Amino acid sequence: MAAKTSRSDRDSKVCSALKSLGYSTSKKIRLYGEEVEATSDPFPADGGFAIRVKSKKPPQSERNVQIPLSLVEVAKRA
């Protein structure tokens, strides 16, 4: 019988894979056509994964941004 992995274990592995893809604290990334600076590591949110970012354009507000599902799928396969 195959061992079951808990949701938190899978989420942890996906978050680690997303970090290795460049979605980690203090990285400058382009999401949805906007260049932003990551202020957190990836975390599970709203059935997917998100990252906290700070906009480079005024006003420089911080917000949570969903990581595109296609990248999450790549991270799940890694």
PDB file of N, CA, C and O in Angstrom:
ATOM      1  N   MET A   1       0.844  -1.180   0.000  1.00  0.00           N
ATOM      2  CA  MET A   1       0.000   0.000   0.000  1.00  0.00           C
ATOM      3  C   MET A   1       0.889   1.243   0.000  1.00  0.00           C
ATOM      4  O   MET A   1       1.846   1.330   0.751  1.00  0.00           O
ATOM      5  N   ALA A   2       0.593   2.195  -0.847  1.00  0.00           N
ATOM      6  CA  ALA A   2       1.385   3.413  -0.947  1.00  0.00           C
ATOM      7  C   ALA A   2       1.122   4.312   0.252  1.00  0.00           C
ATOM      8  O   ALA A   2       0.008   4.425   0.735  1.00  0.00           O
ATOM      9  N   ALA A   3       2.191   4.954   0.723  1.00  0.00           N
ATOM     10  CA  ALA A   3       2.060   5.866   1.854  1.00  0.00           C
ATOM     11  C   ALA A   3       1.370   7.147   1.391  1.00  0.00           C
ATOM     12  O   ALA A   3       1.653   7.657   0.305  1.00  0.00           O
ATOM     13  N   LYS A   4       0.465   7.640   2.207  1.00  0.00           N
ATOM     14  CA  LYS A   4      -0.228   8.876   1.866  1.00  0.00           C
ATOM     15  C   LYS A   4       0.576  10.056   2.387  1.00  0.00           C
ATOM     16  O   LYS A   4       1.109  10.013   3.490  1.00  0.00           O
ATOM     17  N   THR A   5       0.671  11.083   1.572  1.00  0.00           N
ATOM     18  CA  THR A   5       1.322  12.304   2.025  1.00  0.00           C
ATOM     19  C   THR A   5       0.243  13.310   2.363  1.00  0.00           C
ATOM     20  O   THR A   5      -0.773  13.406   1.678  1.00  0.00           O
ATOM     21  N   SER A   6       0.467  14.038   3.424  1.00  0.00           N
ATOM     22  CA  SER A   6      -0.529  15.017   3.843  1.00  0.00           C
ATOM     23  C   SER A   6      -0.488  16.231   2.936  1.00  0.00           C
ATOM     24  O   SER A   6       0.489  16.478   2.231  1.00  0.00           O
ATOM     25  N   ARG A   7      -1.571  16.974   2.978  1.00  0.00           N
ATOM     26  CA  ARG A   7      -1.671  18.189   2.159  1.00  0.00           C
ATOM     27  C   ARG A   7      -0.550  19.162   2.489  1.00  0.00           C
ATOM     28  O   ARG A   7       0.040  19.749   1.596  1.00  0.00           O
ATOM     29  N   SER A   8      -0.228  19.303   3.770  1.00  0.00           N
ATOM     30  CA  SER A   8       0.821  20.250   4.149  1.00  0.00           C
ATOM     31  C   SER A   8       2.185  19.808   3.633  1.00  0.00           C
ATOM     32  O   SER A   8       3.010  20.645   3.278  1.00  0.00           O
ATOM     33  N   ASP A   9       2.438  18.490   3.568  1.00  0.00           N
ATOM     34  CA  ASP A   9       3.699  18.001   3.006  1.00  0.00           C
ATOM     35  C   ASP A   9       3.784  18.322   1.523  1.00  0.00           C
ATOM     36  O   ASP A   9       4.826  18.764   1.034  1.00  0.00           O
ATOM     37  N   ARG A  10       2.681  18.091   0.795  1.00  0.00           N
ATOM     38  CA  ARG A  10       2.664  18.398  -0.648  1.00  0.00           C
ATOM     39  C   ARG A  10       2.826  19.898  -0.867  1.00  0.00           C
ATOM     40  O   ARG A  10       3.587  20.319  -1.738  1.00  0.00           O
ATOM     41  N   ASP A  11       2.098  20.703  -0.084  1.00  0.00           N
ATOM     42  CA  ASP A  11       2.209  22.155  -0.216  1.00  0.00           C
ATOM     43  C   ASP A  11       3.631  22.623   0.056  1.00  0.00           C
ATOM     44  O   ASP A  11       4.153  23.487  -0.650  1.00  0.00           O
ATOM     45  N   SER A  12       4.253  22.039   1.047  1.00  0.00           N
ATOM     46  CA  SER A  12       5.631  22.387   1.385  1.00  0.00           C
ATOM     47  C   SER A  12       6.580  22.076   0.233  1.00  0.00           C
ATOM     48  O   SER A  12       7.459  22.870  -0.105  1.00  0.00           O
ATOM     49  N   LYS A  13       6.383  20.929  -0.402  1.00  0.00           N
ATOM     50  CA  LYS A  13       7.226  20.547  -1.538  1.00  0.00           C
ATOM     51  C   LYS A  13       7.001  21.474  -2.731  1.00  0.00           C
ATOM     52  O   LYS A  13       7.943  21.867  -3.406  1.00  0.00           O
ATOM     53  N   VAL A  14       5.754  21.833  -2.989  1.00  0.00           N
ATOM     54  CA  VAL A  14       5.452  22.749  -4.096  1.00  0.00           C
ATOM     55  C   VAL A  14       6.063  24.117  -3.811  1.00  0.00           C
ATOM     56  O   VAL A  14       6.664  24.727  -4.702  1.00  0.00           O
ATOM     57  N   CYS A  15       5.948  24.592  -2.582  1.00  0.00           N
ATOM     58  CA  CYS A  15       6.529  25.890  -2.223  1.00  0.00           C
ATOM     59  C   CYS A  15       8.047  25.877  -2.414  1.00  0.00           C
ATOM     60  O   CYS A  15       8.622  26.831  -2.937  1.00  0.00           O
ATOM     61  N   SER A  16       8.695  24.784  -2.025  1.00  0.00           N
ATOM     62  CA  SER A  16      10.148  24.655  -2.227  1.00  0.00           C
ATOM     63  C   SER A  16      10.502  24.669  -3.705  1.00  0.00           C
ATOM     64  O   SER A  16      11.475  25.311  -4.116  1.00  0.00           O
ATOM     65  N   ALA A  17       9.713  23.969  -4.507  1.00  0.00           N
ATOM     66  CA  ALA A  17       9.967  23.946  -5.951  1.00  0.00           C
ATOM     67  C   ALA A  17       9.759  25.325  -6.563  1.00  0.00           C
ATOM     68  O   ALA A  17      10.524  25.747  -7.433  1.00  0.00           O
ATOM     69  N   LEU A  18       8.733  26.046  -6.104  1.00  0.00           N
ATOM     70  CA  LEU A  18       8.496  27.407  -6.613  1.00  0.00           C
ATOM     71  C   LEU A  18       9.656  28.327  -6.233  1.00  0.00           C
ATOM     72  O   LEU A  18      10.067  29.167  -7.037  1.00  0.00           O
ATOM     73  N   LYS A  19      10.200  28.159  -5.035  1.00  0.00           N
ATOM     74  CA  LYS A  19      11.365  28.960  -4.638  1.00  0.00           C
ATOM     75  C   LYS A  19      12.537  28.680  -5.560  1.00  0.00           C
ATOM     76  O   LYS A  19      13.242  29.604  -5.964  1.00  0.00           O
ATOM     77  N   SER A  20      12.730  27.410  -5.917  1.00  0.00           N
ATOM     78  CA  SER A  20      13.847  27.071  -6.806  1.00  0.00           C
ATOM     79  C   SER A  20      13.645  27.633  -8.216  1.00  0.00           C
ATOM     80  O   SER A  20      14.605  27.811  -8.954  1.00  0.00           O
ATOM     81  N   LEU A  21      12.388  27.914  -8.563  1.00  0.00           N
ATOM     82  CA  LEU A  21      12.087  28.534  -9.865  1.00  0.00           C
ATOM     83  C   LEU A  21      12.244  30.061  -9.825  1.00  0.00           C
ATOM     84  O   LEU A  21      12.010  30.727 -10.822  1.00  0.00           O
ATOM     85  N   GLY A  22      12.615  30.605  -8.657  1.00  0.00           N
ATOM     86  CA  GLY A  22      12.880  32.039  -8.568  1.00  0.00           C
ATOM     87  C   GLY A  22      11.831  32.840  -7.829  1.00  0.00           C
ATOM     88  O   GLY A  22      11.938  34.056  -7.745  1.00  0.00           O
ATOM     89  N   TYR A  23      10.834  32.185  -7.276  1.00  0.00           N
ATOM     90  CA  TYR A  23       9.780  32.878  -6.533  1.00  0.00           C
ATOM     91  C   TYR A  23      10.119  32.852  -5.054  1.00  0.00           C
ATOM     92  O   TYR A  23       9.582  32.070  -4.293  1.00  0.00           O
ATOM     93  N   SER A  24      11.063  33.713  -4.656  1.00  0.00           N
ATOM     94  CA  SER A  24      11.467  33.762  -3.258  1.00  0.00           C
ATOM     95  C   SER A  24      11.763  35.201  -2.853  1.00  0.00           C
ATOM     96  O   SER A  24      11.884  36.093  -3.690  1.00  0.00           O
ATOM     97  N   THR A  25      11.896  35.397  -1.563  1.00  0.00           N
ATOM     98  CA  THR A  25      12.103  36.719  -0.983  1.00  0.00           C
ATOM     99  C   THR A  25      13.265  37.446  -1.650  1.00  0.00           C
ATOM    100  O   THR A  25      14.294  36.859  -1.937  1.00  0.00           O
ATOM    101  N   SER A  26      13.062  38.739  -1.870  1.00  0.00           N
ATOM    102  CA  SER A  26      14.068  39.662  -2.419  1.00  0.00           C
ATOM    103  C   SER A  26      14.403  39.434  -3.885  1.00  0.00           C
ATOM    104  O   SER A  26      15.377  39.978  -4.383  1.00  0.00           O
ATOM    105  N   LYS A  27      13.637  38.659  -4.583  1.00  0.00           N
ATOM    106  CA  LYS A  27      13.839  38.458  -6.025  1.00  0.00           C
ATOM    107  C   LYS A  27      12.962  39.427  -6.801  1.00  0.00           C
ATOM    108  O   LYS A  27      11.834  39.704  -6.411  1.00  0.00           O
ATOM    109  N   LYS A  28      13.492  39.938  -7.878  1.00  0.00           N
ATOM    110  CA  LYS A  28      12.692  40.756  -8.789  1.00  0.00           C
ATOM    111  C   LYS A  28      12.129  39.812  -9.842  1.00  0.00           C
ATOM    112  O   LYS A  28      12.882  39.086 -10.489  1.00  0.00           O
ATOM    113  N   ILE A  29      10.815  39.821  -9.975  1.00  0.00           N
ATOM    114  CA  ILE A  29      10.157  38.916 -10.907  1.00  0.00           C
ATOM    115  C   ILE A  29       9.119  39.669 -11.722  1.00  0.00           C
ATOM    116  O   ILE A  29       8.709  40.763 -11.359  1.00  0.00           O
ATOM    117  N   ARG A  30       8.732  39.079 -12.832  1.00  0.00           N
ATOM    118  CA  ARG A  30       7.685  39.653 -13.670  1.00  0.00           C
ATOM    119  C   ARG A  30       6.485  38.721 -13.601  1.00  0.00           C
ATOM    120  O   ARG A  30       6.567  37.562 -13.956  1.00  0.00           O
ATOM    121  N   LEU A  31       5.374  39.258 -13.094  1.00  0.00           N
ATOM    122  CA  LEU A  31       4.128  38.508 -12.996  1.00  0.00           C
ATOM    123  C   LEU A  31       3.033  39.311 -13.650  1.00  0.00           C
ATOM    124  O   LEU A  31       2.867  40.500 -13.339  1.00  0.00           O
ATOM    125  N   TYR A  32       2.308  38.664 -14.542  1.00  0.00           N
ATOM    126  CA  TYR A  32       1.173  39.310 -15.214  1.00  0.00           C
ATOM    127  C   TYR A  32       1.569  40.642 -15.853  1.00  0.00           C
ATOM    128  O   TYR A  32       0.844  41.618 -15.796  1.00  0.00           O
ATOM    129  N   GLY A  33       2.773  40.691 -16.444  1.00  0.00           N
ATOM    130  CA  GLY A  33       3.218  41.869 -17.164  1.00  0.00           C
ATOM    131  C   GLY A  33       3.760  42.992 -16.308  1.00  0.00           C
ATOM    132  O   GLY A  33       4.092  44.063 -16.818  1.00  0.00           O
ATOM    133  N   GLU A  34       3.885  42.782 -15.014  1.00  0.00           N
ATOM    134  CA  GLU A  34       4.380  43.827 -14.120  1.00  0.00           C
ATOM    135  C   GLU A  34       5.620  43.332 -13.393  1.00  0.00           C
ATOM    136  O   GLU A  34       5.658  42.203 -12.893  1.00  0.00           O
ATOM    137  N   GLU A  35       6.655  44.178 -13.339  1.00  0.00           N
ATOM    138  CA  GLU A  35       7.846  43.814 -12.585  1.00  0.00           C
ATOM    139  C   GLU A  35       7.616  44.165 -11.126  1.00  0.00           C
ATOM    140  O   GLU A  35       7.240  45.292 -10.796  1.00  0.00           O
ATOM    141  N   VAL A  36       7.835  43.185 -10.256  1.00  0.00           N
ATOM    142  CA  VAL A  36       7.600  43.352  -8.828  1.00  0.00           C
ATOM    143  C   VAL A  36       8.773  42.754  -8.059  1.00  0.00           C
ATOM    144  O   VAL A  36       9.572  41.990  -8.603  1.00  0.00           O
ATOM    145  N   GLU A  37       8.859  43.094  -6.772  1.00  0.00           N
ATOM    146  CA  GLU A  37       9.858  42.501  -5.895  1.00  0.00           C
ATOM    147  C   GLU A  37       9.145  41.611  -4.892  1.00  0.00           C
ATOM    148  O   GLU A  37       8.205  42.049  -4.218  1.00  0.00           O
ATOM    149  N   ALA A  38       9.585  40.372  -4.794  1.00  0.00           N
ATOM    150  CA  ALA A  38       8.977  39.427  -3.849  1.00  0.00           C
ATOM    151  C   ALA A  38       9.398  39.799  -2.434  1.00  0.00           C
ATOM    152  O   ALA A  38      10.572  40.041  -2.171  1.00  0.00           O
ATOM    153  N   THR A  39       8.425  39.867  -1.535  1.00  0.00           N
ATOM    154  CA  THR A  39       8.714  40.165  -0.130  1.00  0.00           C
ATOM    155  C   THR A  39       8.396  38.975   0.766  1.00  0.00           C
ATOM    156  O   THR A  39       8.450  39.096   1.983  1.00  0.00           O
ATOM    157  N   SER A  40       8.048  37.844   0.163  1.00  0.00           N
ATOM    158  CA  SER A  40       7.809  36.609   0.923  1.00  0.00           C
ATOM    159  C   SER A  40       8.158  35.423   0.049  1.00  0.00           C
ATOM    160  O   SER A  40       8.372  35.559  -1.152  1.00  0.00           O
ATOM    161  N   ASP A  41       8.198  34.278   0.674  1.00  0.00           N
ATOM    162  CA  ASP A  41       8.314  33.032  -0.066  1.00  0.00           C
ATOM    163  C   ASP A  41       6.903  32.595  -0.446  1.00  0.00           C
ATOM    164  O   ASP A  41       5.923  33.071   0.136  1.00  0.00           O
ATOM    165  N   PRO A  42       6.746  31.691  -1.407  1.00  0.00           N
ATOM    166  CA  PRO A  42       5.413  31.218  -1.799  1.00  0.00           C
ATOM    167  C   PRO A  42       4.683  30.570  -0.622  1.00  0.00           C
ATOM    168  O   PRO A  42       5.308  29.985   0.267  1.00  0.00           O
ATOM    169  N   PHE A  43       3.356  30.681  -0.640  1.00  0.00           N
ATOM    170  CA  PHE A  43       2.527  30.070   0.392  1.00  0.00           C
ATOM    171  C   PHE A  43       1.202  29.644  -0.222  1.00  0.00           C
ATOM    172  O   PHE A  43       0.767  30.219  -1.219  1.00  0.00           O
ATOM    173  N   PRO A  44       0.558  28.620   0.357  1.00  0.00           N
ATOM    174  CA  PRO A  44      -0.748  28.177  -0.144  1.00  0.00           C
ATOM    175  C   PRO A  44      -1.793  29.265   0.105  1.00  0.00           C
ATOM    176  O   PRO A  44      -1.829  29.875   1.184  1.00  0.00           O
ATOM    177  N   ALA A  45      -2.628  29.535  -0.901  1.00  0.00           N
ATOM    178  CA  ALA A  45      -3.668  30.556  -0.761  1.00  0.00           C
ATOM    179  C   ALA A  45      -4.771  30.331  -1.784  1.00  0.00           C
ATOM    180  O   ALA A  45      -4.493  30.148  -2.966  1.00  0.00           O
ATOM    181  N   ASP A  46      -6.001  30.351  -1.325  1.00  0.00           N
ATOM    182  CA  ASP A  46      -7.179  30.279  -2.200  1.00  0.00           C
ATOM    183  C   ASP A  46      -7.134  29.122  -3.189  1.00  0.00           C
ATOM    184  O   ASP A  46      -7.428  29.280  -4.369  1.00  0.00           O
ATOM    185  N   GLY A  47      -6.733  27.955  -2.734  1.00  0.00           N
ATOM    186  CA  GLY A  47      -6.719  26.781  -3.597  1.00  0.00           C
ATOM    187  C   GLY A  47      -5.527  26.715  -4.534  1.00  0.00           C
ATOM    188  O   GLY A  47      -5.407  25.802  -5.337  1.00  0.00           O
ATOM    189  N   GLY A  48      -4.629  27.669  -4.457  1.00  0.00           N
ATOM    190  CA  GLY A  48      -3.429  27.692  -5.280  1.00  0.00           C
ATOM    191  C   GLY A  48      -2.252  28.132  -4.431  1.00  0.00           C
ATOM    192  O   GLY A  48      -2.187  27.815  -3.246  1.00  0.00           O
ATOM    193  N   PHE A  49      -1.363  28.887  -5.027  1.00  0.00           N
ATOM    194  CA  PHE A  49      -0.209  29.401  -4.306  1.00  0.00           C
ATOM    195  C   PHE A  49      -0.039  30.866  -4.655  1.00  0.00           C
ATOM    196  O   PHE A  49      -0.322  31.292  -5.769  1.00  0.00           O
ATOM    197  N   ALA A  50       0.434  31.632  -3.683  1.00  0.00           N
ATOM    198  CA  ALA A  50       0.594  33.068  -3.875  1.00  0.00           C
ATOM    199  C   ALA A  50       1.950  33.489  -3.316  1.00  0.00           C
ATOM    200  O   ALA A  50       2.652  32.713  -2.662  1.00  0.00           O
ATOM    201  N   ILE A  51       2.276  34.728  -3.590  1.00  0.00           N
ATOM    202  CA  ILE A  51       3.498  35.327  -3.077  1.00  0.00           C
ATOM    203  C   ILE A  51       3.186  36.783  -2.756  1.00  0.00           C
ATOM    204  O   ILE A  51       2.359  37.410  -3.418  1.00  0.00           O
ATOM    205  N   ARG A  52       3.797  37.292  -1.722  1.00  0.00           N
ATOM    206  CA  ARG A  52       3.606  38.697  -1.348  1.00  0.00           C
ATOM    207  C   ARG A  52       4.621  39.511  -2.146  1.00  0.00           C
ATOM    208  O   ARG A  52       5.808  39.171  -2.176  1.00  0.00           O
ATOM    209  N   VAL A  53       4.160  40.567  -2.813  1.00  0.00           N
ATOM    210  CA  VAL A  53       5.037  41.376  -3.663  1.00  0.00           C
ATOM    211  C   VAL A  53       4.862  42.862  -3.375  1.00  0.00           C
ATOM    212  O   VAL A  53       3.834  43.288  -2.853  1.00  0.00           O
ATOM    213  N   LYS A  54       5.890  43.606  -3.745  1.00  0.00           N
ATOM    214  CA  LYS A  54       5.839  45.062  -3.659  1.00  0.00           C
ATOM    215  C   LYS A  54       6.007  45.601  -5.072  1.00  0.00           C
ATOM    216  O   LYS A  54       6.954  45.225  -5.782  1.00  0.00           O
ATOM    217  N   SER A  55       5.091  46.459  -5.471  1.00  0.00           N
ATOM    218  CA  SER A  55       5.113  47.036  -6.805  1.00  0.00           C
ATOM    219  C   SER A  55       6.292  47.978  -6.952  1.00  0.00           C
ATOM    220  O   SER A  55       6.701  48.639  -6.003  1.00  0.00           O
ATOM    221  N   LYS A  56       6.836  48.040  -8.148  1.00  0.00           N
ATOM    222  CA  LYS A  56       7.917  48.988  -8.417  1.00  0.00           C
ATOM    223  C   LYS A  56       7.370  50.330  -8.880  1.00  0.00           C
ATOM    224  O   LYS A  56       8.080  51.323  -8.891  1.00  0.00           O
ATOM    225  N   LYS A  57       6.089  50.348  -9.276  1.00  0.00           N
ATOM    226  CA  LYS A  57       5.453  51.583  -9.719  1.00  0.00           C
ATOM    227  C   LYS A  57       4.758  52.265  -8.542  1.00  0.00           C
ATOM    228  O   LYS A  57       4.242  51.589  -7.662  1.00  0.00           O
ATOM    229  N   PRO A  58       4.741  53.588  -8.537  1.00  0.00           N
ATOM    230  CA  PRO A  58       3.993  54.285  -7.475  1.00  0.00           C
ATOM    231  C   PRO A  58       2.506  53.994  -7.590  1.00  0.00           C
ATOM    232  O   PRO A  58       2.009  53.885  -8.703  1.00  0.00           O
ATOM    233  N   PRO A  59       1.759  53.866  -6.547  1.00  0.00           N
ATOM    234  CA  PRO A  59       2.261  53.770  -5.168  1.00  0.00           C
ATOM    235  C   PRO A  59       2.846  52.389  -4.937  1.00  0.00           C
ATOM    236  O   PRO A  59       2.307  51.388  -5.387  1.00  0.00           O
ATOM    237  N   GLN A  60       3.950  52.339  -4.221  1.00  0.00           N
ATOM    238  CA  GLN A  60       4.642  51.070  -3.992  1.00  0.00           C
ATOM    239  C   GLN A  60       3.954  50.287  -2.882  1.00  0.00           C
ATOM    240  O   GLN A  60       4.454  50.165  -1.776  1.00  0.00           O
ATOM    241  N   SER A  61       2.825  49.733  -3.213  1.00  0.00           N
ATOM    242  CA  SER A  61       2.043  48.984  -2.231  1.00  0.00           C
ATOM    243  C   SER A  61       2.418  47.512  -2.249  1.00  0.00           C
ATOM    244  O   SER A  61       2.873  46.986  -3.257  1.00  0.00           O
ATOM    245  N   GLU A  62       2.203  46.852  -1.119  1.00  0.00           N
ATOM    246  CA  GLU A  62       2.406  45.411  -1.034  1.00  0.00           C
ATOM    247  C   GLU A  62       1.065  44.717  -1.166  1.00  0.00           C
ATOM    248  O   GLU A  62       0.054  45.219  -0.694  1.00  0.00           O
ATOM    249  N   ARG A  63       1.096  43.559  -1.825  1.00  0.00           N
ATOM    250  CA  ARG A  63      -0.131  42.794  -1.987  1.00  0.00           C
ATOM    251  C   ARG A  63       0.217  41.335  -2.260  1.00  0.00           C
ATOM    252  O   ARG A  63       1.352  41.013  -2.596  1.00  0.00           O
ATOM    253  N   ASN A  64      -0.773  40.477  -2.104  1.00  0.00           N
ATOM    254  CA  ASN A  64      -0.613  39.070  -2.454  1.00  0.00           C
ATOM    255  C   ASN A  64      -0.975  38.893  -3.918  1.00  0.00           C
ATOM    256  O   ASN A  64      -1.963  39.444  -4.384  1.00  0.00           O
ATOM    257  N   VAL A  65      -0.169  38.109  -4.624  1.00  0.00           N
ATOM    258  CA  VAL A  65      -0.423  37.830  -6.039  1.00  0.00           C
ATOM    259  C   VAL A  65      -0.391  36.325  -6.231  1.00  0.00           C
ATOM    260  O   VAL A  65       0.540  35.653  -5.778  1.00  0.00           O
ATOM    261  N   GLN A  66      -1.415  35.795  -6.899  1.00  0.00           N
ATOM    262  CA  GLN A  66      -1.466  34.371  -7.209  1.00  0.00           C
ATOM    263  C   GLN A  66      -0.358  34.026  -8.199  1.00  0.00           C
ATOM    264  O   GLN A  66      -0.144  34.740  -9.178  1.00  0.00           O
ATOM    265  N   ILE A  67       0.320  32.928  -7.958  1.00  0.00           N
ATOM    266  CA  ILE A  67       1.306  32.417  -8.907  1.00  0.00           C
ATOM    267  C   ILE A  67       0.519  31.693  -9.992  1.00  0.00           C
ATOM    268  O   ILE A  67      -0.394  30.919  -9.695  1.00  0.00           O
ATOM    269  N   PRO A  68       0.841  31.946 -11.267  1.00  0.00           N
ATOM    270  CA  PRO A  68       0.083  31.311 -12.353  1.00  0.00           C
ATOM    271  C   PRO A  68       0.028  29.790 -12.209  1.00  0.00           C
ATOM    272  O   PRO A  68       1.022  29.145 -11.858  1.00  0.00           O
ATOM    273  N   LEU A  69      -1.134  29.224 -12.479  1.00  0.00           N
ATOM    274  CA  LEU A  69      -1.361  27.792 -12.330  1.00  0.00           C
ATOM    275  C   LEU A  69      -0.386  26.974 -13.169  1.00  0.00           C
ATOM    276  O   LEU A  69       0.058  25.909 -12.739  1.00  0.00           O
ATOM    277  N   SER A  70      -0.023  27.469 -14.333  1.00  0.00           N
ATOM    278  CA  SER A  70       0.919  26.725 -15.175  1.00  0.00           C
ATOM    279  C   SER A  70       2.268  26.554 -14.470  1.00  0.00           C
ATOM    280  O   SER A  70       2.897  25.500 -14.569  1.00  0.00           O
ATOM    281  N   LEU A  71       2.709  27.557 -13.722  1.00  0.00           N
ATOM    282  CA  LEU A  71       3.963  27.444 -12.978  1.00  0.00           C
ATOM    283  C   LEU A  71       3.811  26.526 -11.775  1.00  0.00           C
ATOM    284  O   LEU A  71       4.733  25.791 -11.429  1.00  0.00           O
ATOM    285  N   VAL A  72       2.649  26.555 -11.153  1.00  0.00           N
ATOM    286  CA  VAL A  72       2.389  25.652 -10.030  1.00  0.00           C
ATOM    287  C   VAL A  72       2.439  24.207 -10.521  1.00  0.00           C
ATOM    288  O   VAL A  72       3.006  23.341  -9.863  1.00  0.00           O
ATOM    289  N   GLU A  73       1.878  23.950 -11.692  1.00  0.00           N
ATOM    290  CA  GLU A  73       1.911  22.590 -12.259  1.00  0.00           C
ATOM    291  C   GLU A  73       3.332  22.148 -12.542  1.00  0.00           C
ATOM    292  O   GLU A  73       3.697  20.995 -12.303  1.00  0.00           O
ATOM    293  N   VAL A  74       4.169  23.053 -13.036  1.00  0.00           N
ATOM    294  CA  VAL A  74       5.580  22.730 -13.274  1.00  0.00           C
ATOM    295  C   VAL A  74       6.248  22.390 -11.946  1.00  0.00           C
ATOM    296  O   VAL A  74       6.990  21.417 -11.841  1.00  0.00           O
ATOM    297  N   ALA A  75       5.966  23.164 -10.902  1.00  0.00           N
ATOM    298  CA  ALA A  75       6.542  22.918  -9.581  1.00  0.00           C
ATOM    299  C   ALA A  75       6.073  21.590  -9.010  1.00  0.00           C
ATOM    300  O   ALA A  75       6.848  20.880  -8.355  1.00  0.00           O
ATOM    301  N   LYS A  76       4.829  21.218  -9.257  1.00  0.00           N
ATOM    302  CA  LYS A  76       4.310  19.951  -8.745  1.00  0.00           C
ATOM    303  C   LYS A  76       5.020  18.759  -9.391  1.00  0.00           C
ATOM    304  O   LYS A  76       5.201  17.723  -8.765  1.00  0.00           O
ATOM    305  N   ARG A  77       5.415  18.913 -10.642  1.00  0.00           N
ATOM    306  CA  ARG A  77       6.088  17.823 -11.360  1.00  0.00           C
ATOM    307  C   ARG A  77       7.561  17.736 -11.012  1.00  0.00           C
ATOM    308  O   ARG A  77       8.202  16.720 -11.267  1.00  0.00           O
ATOM    309  N   ALA A  78       8.116  18.823 -10.466  1.00  0.00           N
ATOM    310  CA  ALA A  78       9.559  18.855 -10.149  1.00  0.00           C
ATOM    311  C   ALA A  78       9.908  17.989  -8.956  1.00  0.00           C
ATOM    312  O   ALA A  78       9.116  17.622  -8.163  1.00  0.00           O
TER     313      ALA A  78
END
